[in-house]
Amino acid sequence: PLEVRTDEYPPLAKFAADFGILELNADPMLPVTLRNVEPEIAGMMVEVEGGAGNFDPLPARRFDLPLSGAMQGSIFKVPSGKPEQVFSWIEKVAGRRREDRDKSVFASTPGLRTKPFRVPKLHGDRAFEVVGIPLKEPGFYVVEIESEILGASLLGSPRPMFVPTTVLVTNLSVHFKMGAESSLVWVTTLDRAAPVKQAALEVCDCEGKSLWKGTTDGQGV
């Protein structure tokens, strides 16, 4: 005879992992799961040396929430000629502590130029859905979204919460066979599994120190 009421699900903004690979020739979209947050993601693209992805701004929509700010975001593309930055960013994102969720992963890198873009939640603020962030150019990206609603729910006070991830957009697949006396590396394409010649390769240790550099032959080896 008791009346039972079930509360709504708490806010959620979550990437699948700290690092992922998107296939370049398959309309690459970085998925982020959203629920009970701002009905529109308003983001920032960081322009750096080597170019950046192409994001087309979409018109803003009206919405009425206790915290009505749009969900902010930042995307940083690591220059292709600086692979040592890839190690640094992966470690920085994967090593974040729970108490650092109110700090941007880009806070220690001031002076970056930004450009706004928007990815709307098609079914409104309360819907549970997976939204794709387009990354149309090859390269290594650091992506971060910021939500005041998420922070107010999970941090215990009305302040933004930051959710970062890293992603590699590529059509290359690198294969490695390690032997006792010698090792073999070869490169193929993801879409056709064909050998890739003249692909630039670099072998590094776990700290990012370069041990060997070279290019693949006609067989991708």
PDB file of C-alpha atoms in Angstrom:
ATOM      1  CA  PRO A   1       0.000   0.000   0.000  1.00  0.00           C
ATOM      2  CA  LEU A   2       3.001   2.343   0.010  1.00  0.00           C
ATOM      3  CA  GLU A   3       3.519   4.913  -2.727  1.00  0.00           C
ATOM      4  CA  VAL A   4       6.955   4.559  -4.328  1.00  0.00           C
ATOM      5  CA  ARG A   5       8.662   7.247  -6.361  1.00  0.00           C
ATOM      6  CA  THR A   6      11.817   6.666  -8.412  1.00  0.00           C
ATOM      7  CA  ASP A   7      14.106   9.646  -8.956  1.00  0.00           C
ATOM      8  CA  GLU A   8      15.524  10.476 -12.383  1.00  0.00           C
ATOM      9  CA  TYR A   9      18.909   9.188 -13.464  1.00  0.00           C
ATOM     10  CA  PRO A  10      21.862  11.418 -12.491  1.00  0.00           C
ATOM     11  CA  PRO A  11      23.689  13.465 -15.144  1.00  0.00           C
ATOM     12  CA  LEU A  12      26.242  11.608 -17.245  1.00  0.00           C
ATOM     13  CA  ALA A  13      28.907  12.609 -19.771  1.00  0.00           C
ATOM     14  CA  LYS A  14      31.280   9.773 -20.546  1.00  0.00           C
ATOM     15  CA  PHE A  15      33.728   8.645 -23.220  1.00  0.00           C
ATOM     16  CA  ALA A  16      34.204   4.912 -23.772  1.00  0.00           C
ATOM     17  CA  ALA A  17      37.882   4.933 -22.746  1.00  0.00           C
ATOM     18  CA  ASP A  18      40.939   7.129 -22.152  1.00  0.00           C
ATOM     19  CA  PHE A  19      42.207   6.275 -25.648  1.00  0.00           C
ATOM     20  CA  GLY A  20      40.634   4.966 -28.840  1.00  0.00           C
ATOM     21  CA  ILE A  21      41.199   4.620 -32.600  1.00  0.00           C
ATOM     22  CA  LEU A  22      38.795   5.899 -35.257  1.00  0.00           C
ATOM     23  CA  GLU A  23      39.028   4.628 -38.834  1.00  0.00           C
ATOM     24  CA  LEU A  24      39.677   7.573 -41.154  1.00  0.00           C
ATOM     25  CA  ASN A  25      37.749   6.325 -44.198  1.00  0.00           C
ATOM     26  CA  ALA A  26      34.651   5.323 -42.230  1.00  0.00           C
ATOM     27  CA  ASP A  27      33.192   8.782 -41.421  1.00  0.00           C
ATOM     28  CA  PRO A  28      35.017   9.030 -38.060  1.00  0.00           C
ATOM     29  CA  MET A  29      32.886  10.237 -35.150  1.00  0.00           C
ATOM     30  CA  LEU A  30      34.051  10.193 -31.535  1.00  0.00           C
ATOM     31  CA  PRO A  31      31.150   8.842 -29.438  1.00  0.00           C
ATOM     32  CA  VAL A  32      30.250  10.411 -26.091  1.00  0.00           C
ATOM     33  CA  THR A  33      27.380   9.164 -23.925  1.00  0.00           C
ATOM     34  CA  LEU A  34      25.196  11.948 -22.519  1.00  0.00           C
ATOM     35  CA  ARG A  35      22.246  11.951 -20.118  1.00  0.00           C
ATOM     36  CA  ASN A  36      20.473  14.717 -18.176  1.00  0.00           C
ATOM     37  CA  VAL A  37      23.035  17.345 -19.147  1.00  0.00           C
ATOM     38  CA  GLU A  38      22.879  20.518 -21.240  1.00  0.00           C
ATOM     39  CA  PRO A  39      20.819  19.891 -24.401  1.00  0.00           C
ATOM     40  CA  GLU A  40      23.571  21.231 -26.617  1.00  0.00           C
ATOM     41  CA  ILE A  41      27.321  20.702 -26.529  1.00  0.00           C
ATOM     42  CA  ALA A  42      29.100  23.985 -27.202  1.00  0.00           C
ATOM     43  CA  GLY A  43      32.754  23.221 -27.799  1.00  0.00           C
ATOM     44  CA  MET A  44      36.084  24.744 -28.660  1.00  0.00           C
ATOM     45  CA  MET A  45      38.552  23.512 -31.260  1.00  0.00           C
ATOM     46  CA  VAL A  46      42.212  24.240 -30.610  1.00  0.00           C
ATOM     47  CA  GLU A  47      44.128  25.207 -33.737  1.00  0.00           C
ATOM     48  CA  VAL A  48      47.766  24.098 -33.650  1.00  0.00           C
ATOM     49  CA  GLU A  49      50.641  23.589 -36.047  1.00  0.00           C
ATOM     50  CA  GLY A  50      49.866  20.900 -38.601  1.00  0.00           C
ATOM     51  CA  GLY A  51      46.186  21.740 -39.068  1.00  0.00           C
ATOM     52  CA  ALA A  52      43.048  20.676 -37.276  1.00  0.00           C
ATOM     53  CA  GLY A  53      39.693  19.044 -37.926  1.00  0.00           C
ATOM     54  CA  ASN A  54      36.859  20.792 -39.731  1.00  0.00           C
ATOM     55  CA  PHE A  55      33.881  21.557 -37.480  1.00  0.00           C
ATOM     56  CA  ASP A  56      30.792  23.296 -38.868  1.00  0.00           C
ATOM     57  CA  PRO A  57      28.993  25.475 -36.284  1.00  0.00           C
ATOM     58  CA  LEU A  58      25.320  24.662 -35.747  1.00  0.00           C
ATOM     59  CA  PRO A  59      22.718  27.193 -34.542  1.00  0.00           C
ATOM     60  CA  ALA A  60      22.109  27.404 -30.813  1.00  0.00           C
ATOM     61  CA  ARG A  61      18.814  26.201 -29.320  1.00  0.00           C
ATOM     62  CA  ARG A  62      16.844  27.648 -26.424  1.00  0.00           C
ATOM     63  CA  PHE A  63      16.557  25.569 -23.284  1.00  0.00           C
ATOM     64  CA  ASP A  64      15.515  26.126 -19.683  1.00  0.00           C
ATOM     65  CA  LEU A  65      17.551  24.428 -16.946  1.00  0.00           C
ATOM     66  CA  PRO A  66      18.662  25.483 -13.438  1.00  0.00           C
ATOM     67  CA  LEU A  67      22.198  25.718 -14.824  1.00  0.00           C
ATOM     68  CA  SER A  68      21.586  26.958 -18.336  1.00  0.00           C
ATOM     69  CA  GLY A  69      25.149  27.270 -19.627  1.00  0.00           C
ATOM     70  CA  ALA A  70      26.035  25.225 -22.683  1.00  0.00           C
ATOM     71  CA  MET A  71      28.367  22.274 -22.322  1.00  0.00           C
ATOM     72  CA  GLN A  72      31.825  23.558 -23.240  1.00  0.00           C
ATOM     73  CA  GLY A  73      34.517  21.520 -24.916  1.00  0.00           C
ATOM     74  CA  SER A  74      38.038  21.671 -26.307  1.00  0.00           C
ATOM     75  CA  ILE A  75      39.831  19.667 -28.968  1.00  0.00           C
ATOM     76  CA  PHE A  76      43.612  19.722 -29.368  1.00  0.00           C
ATOM     77  CA  LYS A  77      45.362  18.139 -32.344  1.00  0.00           C
ATOM     78  CA  VAL A  78      48.947  17.068 -31.706  1.00  0.00           C
ATOM     79  CA  PRO A  79      51.298  17.998 -34.593  1.00  0.00           C
ATOM     80  CA  SER A  80      52.252  14.891 -36.578  1.00  0.00           C
ATOM     81  CA  GLY A  81      55.957  15.722 -36.308  1.00  0.00           C
ATOM     82  CA  LYS A  82      55.920  15.667 -32.495  1.00  0.00           C
ATOM     83  CA  PRO A  83      55.140  12.077 -31.437  1.00  0.00           C
ATOM     84  CA  GLU A  84      56.633  12.683 -27.997  1.00  0.00           C
ATOM     85  CA  GLN A  85      53.573  14.808 -27.215  1.00  0.00           C
ATOM     86  CA  VAL A  86      51.345  11.763 -27.818  1.00  0.00           C
ATOM     87  CA  PHE A  87      52.961   9.897 -24.895  1.00  0.00           C
ATOM     88  CA  SER A  88      52.623  12.962 -22.673  1.00  0.00           C
ATOM     89  CA  TRP A  89      48.931  13.514 -23.414  1.00  0.00           C
ATOM     90  CA  ILE A  90      47.986   9.834 -23.017  1.00  0.00           C
ATOM     91  CA  GLU A  91      49.683   9.750 -19.610  1.00  0.00           C
ATOM     92  CA  LYS A  92      48.106  13.055 -18.591  1.00  0.00           C
ATOM     93  CA  VAL A  93      44.564  11.893 -19.434  1.00  0.00           C
ATOM     94  CA  ALA A  94      44.925   8.321 -18.115  1.00  0.00           C
ATOM     95  CA  GLY A  95      46.585   9.504 -14.894  1.00  0.00           C
ATOM     96  CA  ARG A  96      43.904  11.991 -13.843  1.00  0.00           C
ATOM     97  CA  ARG A  97      42.692  11.591 -10.257  1.00  0.00           C
ATOM     98  CA  ARG A  98      39.111  11.928  -9.038  1.00  0.00           C
ATOM     99  CA  GLU A  99      39.997  15.128  -7.198  1.00  0.00           C
ATOM    100  CA  ASP A 100      41.181  16.664 -10.493  1.00  0.00           C
ATOM    101  CA  ARG A 101      37.769  16.430 -12.175  1.00  0.00           C
ATOM    102  CA  ASP A 102      37.148  20.148 -11.623  1.00  0.00           C
ATOM    103  CA  LYS A 103      40.327  21.086 -13.537  1.00  0.00           C
ATOM    104  CA  SER A 104      40.793  21.212 -17.308  1.00  0.00           C
ATOM    105  CA  VAL A 105      43.389  18.878 -18.792  1.00  0.00           C
ATOM    106  CA  PHE A 106      44.514  21.910 -20.836  1.00  0.00           C
ATOM    107  CA  ALA A 107      45.027  24.128 -17.769  1.00  0.00           C
ATOM    108  CA  SER A 108      48.791  23.575 -17.834  1.00  0.00           C
ATOM    109  CA  THR A 109      48.995  24.578 -21.535  1.00  0.00           C
ATOM    110  CA  PRO A 110      47.989  28.267 -21.744  1.00  0.00           C
ATOM    111  CA  GLY A 111      47.882  30.378 -24.881  1.00  0.00           C
ATOM    112  CA  LEU A 112      46.074  27.971 -27.225  1.00  0.00           C
ATOM    113  CA  ARG A 113      43.900  29.517 -29.962  1.00  0.00           C
ATOM    114  CA  THR A 114      40.332  28.210 -29.936  1.00  0.00           C
ATOM    115  CA  LYS A 115      37.373  28.075 -32.325  1.00  0.00           C
ATOM    116  CA  PRO A 116      33.794  27.251 -31.219  1.00  0.00           C
ATOM    117  CA  PHE A 117      31.708  24.376 -32.563  1.00  0.00           C
ATOM    118  CA  ARG A 118      28.421  22.776 -31.512  1.00  0.00           C
ATOM    119  CA  VAL A 119      27.055  19.233 -31.402  1.00  0.00           C
ATOM    120  CA  PRO A 120      23.348  19.205 -30.442  1.00  0.00           C
ATOM    121  CA  LYS A 121      21.616  16.500 -28.412  1.00  0.00           C
ATOM    122  CA  LEU A 122      18.871  15.584 -30.862  1.00  0.00           C
ATOM    123  CA  HIS A 123      16.451  14.286 -28.234  1.00  0.00           C
ATOM    124  CA  GLY A 124      16.781  17.064 -25.635  1.00  0.00           C
ATOM    125  CA  ASP A 125      18.607  17.480 -22.353  1.00  0.00           C
ATOM    126  CA  ARG A 126      17.115  14.522 -20.445  1.00  0.00           C
ATOM    127  CA  ALA A 127      17.470  11.870 -23.107  1.00  0.00           C
ATOM    128  CA  PHE A 128      20.040   9.093 -22.762  1.00  0.00           C
ATOM    129  CA  GLU A 129      21.890   9.052 -26.072  1.00  0.00           C
ATOM    130  CA  VAL A 130      25.257   8.636 -27.744  1.00  0.00           C
ATOM    131  CA  VAL A 131      26.374  11.711 -29.692  1.00  0.00           C
ATOM    132  CA  GLY A 132      29.153  11.686 -32.288  1.00  0.00           C
ATOM    133  CA  ILE A 133      31.820  14.417 -32.374  1.00  0.00           C
ATOM    134  CA  PRO A 134      33.146  14.625 -35.964  1.00  0.00           C
ATOM    135  CA  LEU A 135      36.915  14.297 -36.446  1.00  0.00           C
ATOM    136  CA  LYS A 136      37.378  14.345 -40.211  1.00  0.00           C
ATOM    137  CA  GLU A 137      41.155  14.808 -40.452  1.00  0.00           C
ATOM    138  CA  PRO A 138      43.828  12.226 -39.586  1.00  0.00           C
ATOM    139  CA  GLY A 139      45.876  12.808 -36.456  1.00  0.00           C
ATOM    140  CA  PHE A 140      46.052  12.398 -32.695  1.00  0.00           C
ATOM    141  CA  TYR A 141      43.488  14.425 -30.732  1.00  0.00           C
ATOM    142  CA  VAL A 142      42.908  15.299 -27.098  1.00  0.00           C
ATOM    143  CA  VAL A 143      39.189  15.940 -26.502  1.00  0.00           C
ATOM    144  CA  GLU A 144      37.622  17.393 -23.370  1.00  0.00           C
ATOM    145  CA  ILE A 145      34.047  18.333 -22.495  1.00  0.00           C
ATOM    146  CA  GLU A 146      32.970  20.559 -19.611  1.00  0.00           C
ATOM    147  CA  SER A 147      29.545  20.545 -17.954  1.00  0.00           C
ATOM    148  CA  GLU A 148      28.214  22.661 -15.084  1.00  0.00           C
ATOM    149  CA  ILE A 149      25.227  20.358 -14.600  1.00  0.00           C
ATOM    150  CA  LEU A 150      27.523  17.330 -14.316  1.00  0.00           C
ATOM    151  CA  GLY A 151      29.738  19.168 -11.826  1.00  0.00           C
ATOM    152  CA  ALA A 152      26.821  20.292  -9.682  1.00  0.00           C
ATOM    153  CA  SER A 153      25.632  16.676  -9.462  1.00  0.00           C
ATOM    154  CA  LEU A 154      28.927  14.830  -8.911  1.00  0.00           C
ATOM    155  CA  LEU A 155      31.236  17.415  -7.299  1.00  0.00           C
ATOM    156  CA  GLY A 156      28.845  18.596  -4.611  1.00  0.00           C
ATOM    157  CA  SER A 157      28.884  22.258  -5.616  1.00  0.00           C
ATOM    158  CA  PRO A 158      27.907  24.307  -8.695  1.00  0.00           C
ATOM    159  CA  ARG A 159      31.216  24.227 -10.560  1.00  0.00           C
ATOM    160  CA  PRO A 160      32.188  22.710 -13.918  1.00  0.00           C
ATOM    161  CA  MET A 161      33.383  19.135 -14.280  1.00  0.00           C
ATOM    162  CA  PHE A 162      35.826  18.148 -17.045  1.00  0.00           C
ATOM    163  CA  VAL A 163      35.801  14.820 -18.915  1.00  0.00           C
ATOM    164  CA  PRO A 164      38.799  14.221 -21.255  1.00  0.00           C
ATOM    165  CA  THR A 165      39.867  11.482 -23.665  1.00  0.00           C
ATOM    166  CA  THR A 166      42.439  10.898 -26.425  1.00  0.00           C
ATOM    167  CA  VAL A 167      41.798   9.487 -29.896  1.00  0.00           C
ATOM    168  CA  LEU A 168      43.810   8.612 -32.997  1.00  0.00           C
ATOM    169  CA  VAL A 169      42.158   9.103 -36.400  1.00  0.00           C
ATOM    170  CA  THR A 170      44.022   7.040 -38.992  1.00  0.00           C
ATOM    171  CA  ASN A 171      43.780   4.605 -41.885  1.00  0.00           C
ATOM    172  CA  LEU A 172      47.027   2.860 -40.906  1.00  0.00           C
ATOM    173  CA  SER A 173      47.480  -0.309 -38.887  1.00  0.00           C
ATOM    174  CA  VAL A 174      50.929  -1.113 -37.486  1.00  0.00           C
ATOM    175  CA  HIS A 175      51.848  -4.754 -36.796  1.00  0.00           C
ATOM    176  CA  PHE A 176      54.775  -5.802 -34.607  1.00  0.00           C
ATOM    177  CA  LYS A 177      56.441  -9.186 -34.155  1.00  0.00           C
ATOM    178  CA  MET A 178      59.125  -9.265 -31.476  1.00  0.00           C
ATOM    179  CA  GLY A 179      61.916 -11.847 -31.713  1.00  0.00           C
ATOM    180  CA  ALA A 180      64.900 -12.786 -29.556  1.00  0.00           C
ATOM    181  CA  GLU A 181      67.455 -11.585 -32.130  1.00  0.00           C
ATOM    182  CA  SER A 182      65.412  -9.337 -34.436  1.00  0.00           C
ATOM    183  CA  SER A 183      61.897  -8.005 -34.800  1.00  0.00           C
ATOM    184  CA  LEU A 184      59.534  -7.284 -37.680  1.00  0.00           C
ATOM    185  CA  VAL A 185      57.237  -4.299 -38.236  1.00  0.00           C
ATOM    186  CA  TRP A 186      54.834  -3.892 -41.149  1.00  0.00           C
ATOM    187  CA  VAL A 187      52.084  -1.399 -41.980  1.00  0.00           C
ATOM    188  CA  THR A 188      48.746  -1.984 -43.730  1.00  0.00           C
ATOM    189  CA  THR A 189      45.636   0.097 -44.395  1.00  0.00           C
ATOM    190  CA  LEU A 190      42.575  -0.354 -42.212  1.00  0.00           C
ATOM    191  CA  ASP A 191      40.035  -0.173 -45.028  1.00  0.00           C
ATOM    192  CA  ARG A 192      41.718  -2.542 -47.533  1.00  0.00           C
ATOM    193  CA  ALA A 193      44.371  -4.385 -45.480  1.00  0.00           C
ATOM    194  CA  ALA A 194      46.876  -3.452 -48.214  1.00  0.00           C
ATOM    195  CA  PRO A 195      50.626  -2.902 -47.576  1.00  0.00           C
ATOM    196  CA  VAL A 196      51.679   0.740 -47.160  1.00  0.00           C
ATOM    197  CA  LYS A 197      55.017   1.780 -48.650  1.00  0.00           C
ATOM    198  CA  GLN A 198      57.062   4.786 -47.548  1.00  0.00           C
ATOM    199  CA  ALA A 199      55.292   4.963 -44.185  1.00  0.00           C
ATOM    200  CA  ALA A 200      57.454   6.761 -41.619  1.00  0.00           C
ATOM    201  CA  LEU A 201      58.120   4.606 -38.556  1.00  0.00           C
ATOM    202  CA  GLU A 202      59.741   5.303 -35.207  1.00  0.00           C
ATOM    203  CA  VAL A 203      60.505   2.837 -32.424  1.00  0.00           C
ATOM    204  CA  CYS A 204      60.486   4.349 -28.917  1.00  0.00           C
ATOM    205  CA  ASP A 205      60.902   3.056 -25.396  1.00  0.00           C
ATOM    206  CA  CYS A 206      58.156   3.354 -22.773  1.00  0.00           C
ATOM    207  CA  GLU A 207      59.282   6.883 -21.901  1.00  0.00           C
ATOM    208  CA  GLY A 208      59.079   8.113 -25.497  1.00  0.00           C
ATOM    209  CA  LYS A 209      62.837   8.046 -26.202  1.00  0.00           C
ATOM    210  CA  SER A 210      63.536   7.343 -29.879  1.00  0.00           C
ATOM    211  CA  LEU A 211      65.449   4.092 -30.535  1.00  0.00           C
ATOM    212  CA  TRP A 212      65.117   3.779 -34.328  1.00  0.00           C
ATOM    213  CA  LYS A 213      63.592   5.587 -37.312  1.00  0.00           C
ATOM    214  CA  GLY A 214      62.919   4.399 -40.863  1.00  0.00           C
ATOM    215  CA  THR A 215      60.378   3.892 -43.638  1.00  0.00           C
ATOM    216  CA  THR A 216      58.551   0.846 -45.001  1.00  0.00           C
ATOM    217  CA  ASP A 217      59.479  -0.783 -48.321  1.00  0.00           C
ATOM    218  CA  GLY A 218      57.155  -1.742 -51.174  1.00  0.00           C
ATOM    219  CA  GLN A 219      55.718  -4.605 -49.084  1.00  0.00           C
ATOM    220  CA  GLY A 220      54.995  -2.333 -46.129  1.00  0.00           C
ATOM    221  CA  VAL A 221      57.848  -3.906 -44.076  1.00  0.00           C
TER     222      VAL A 221
END
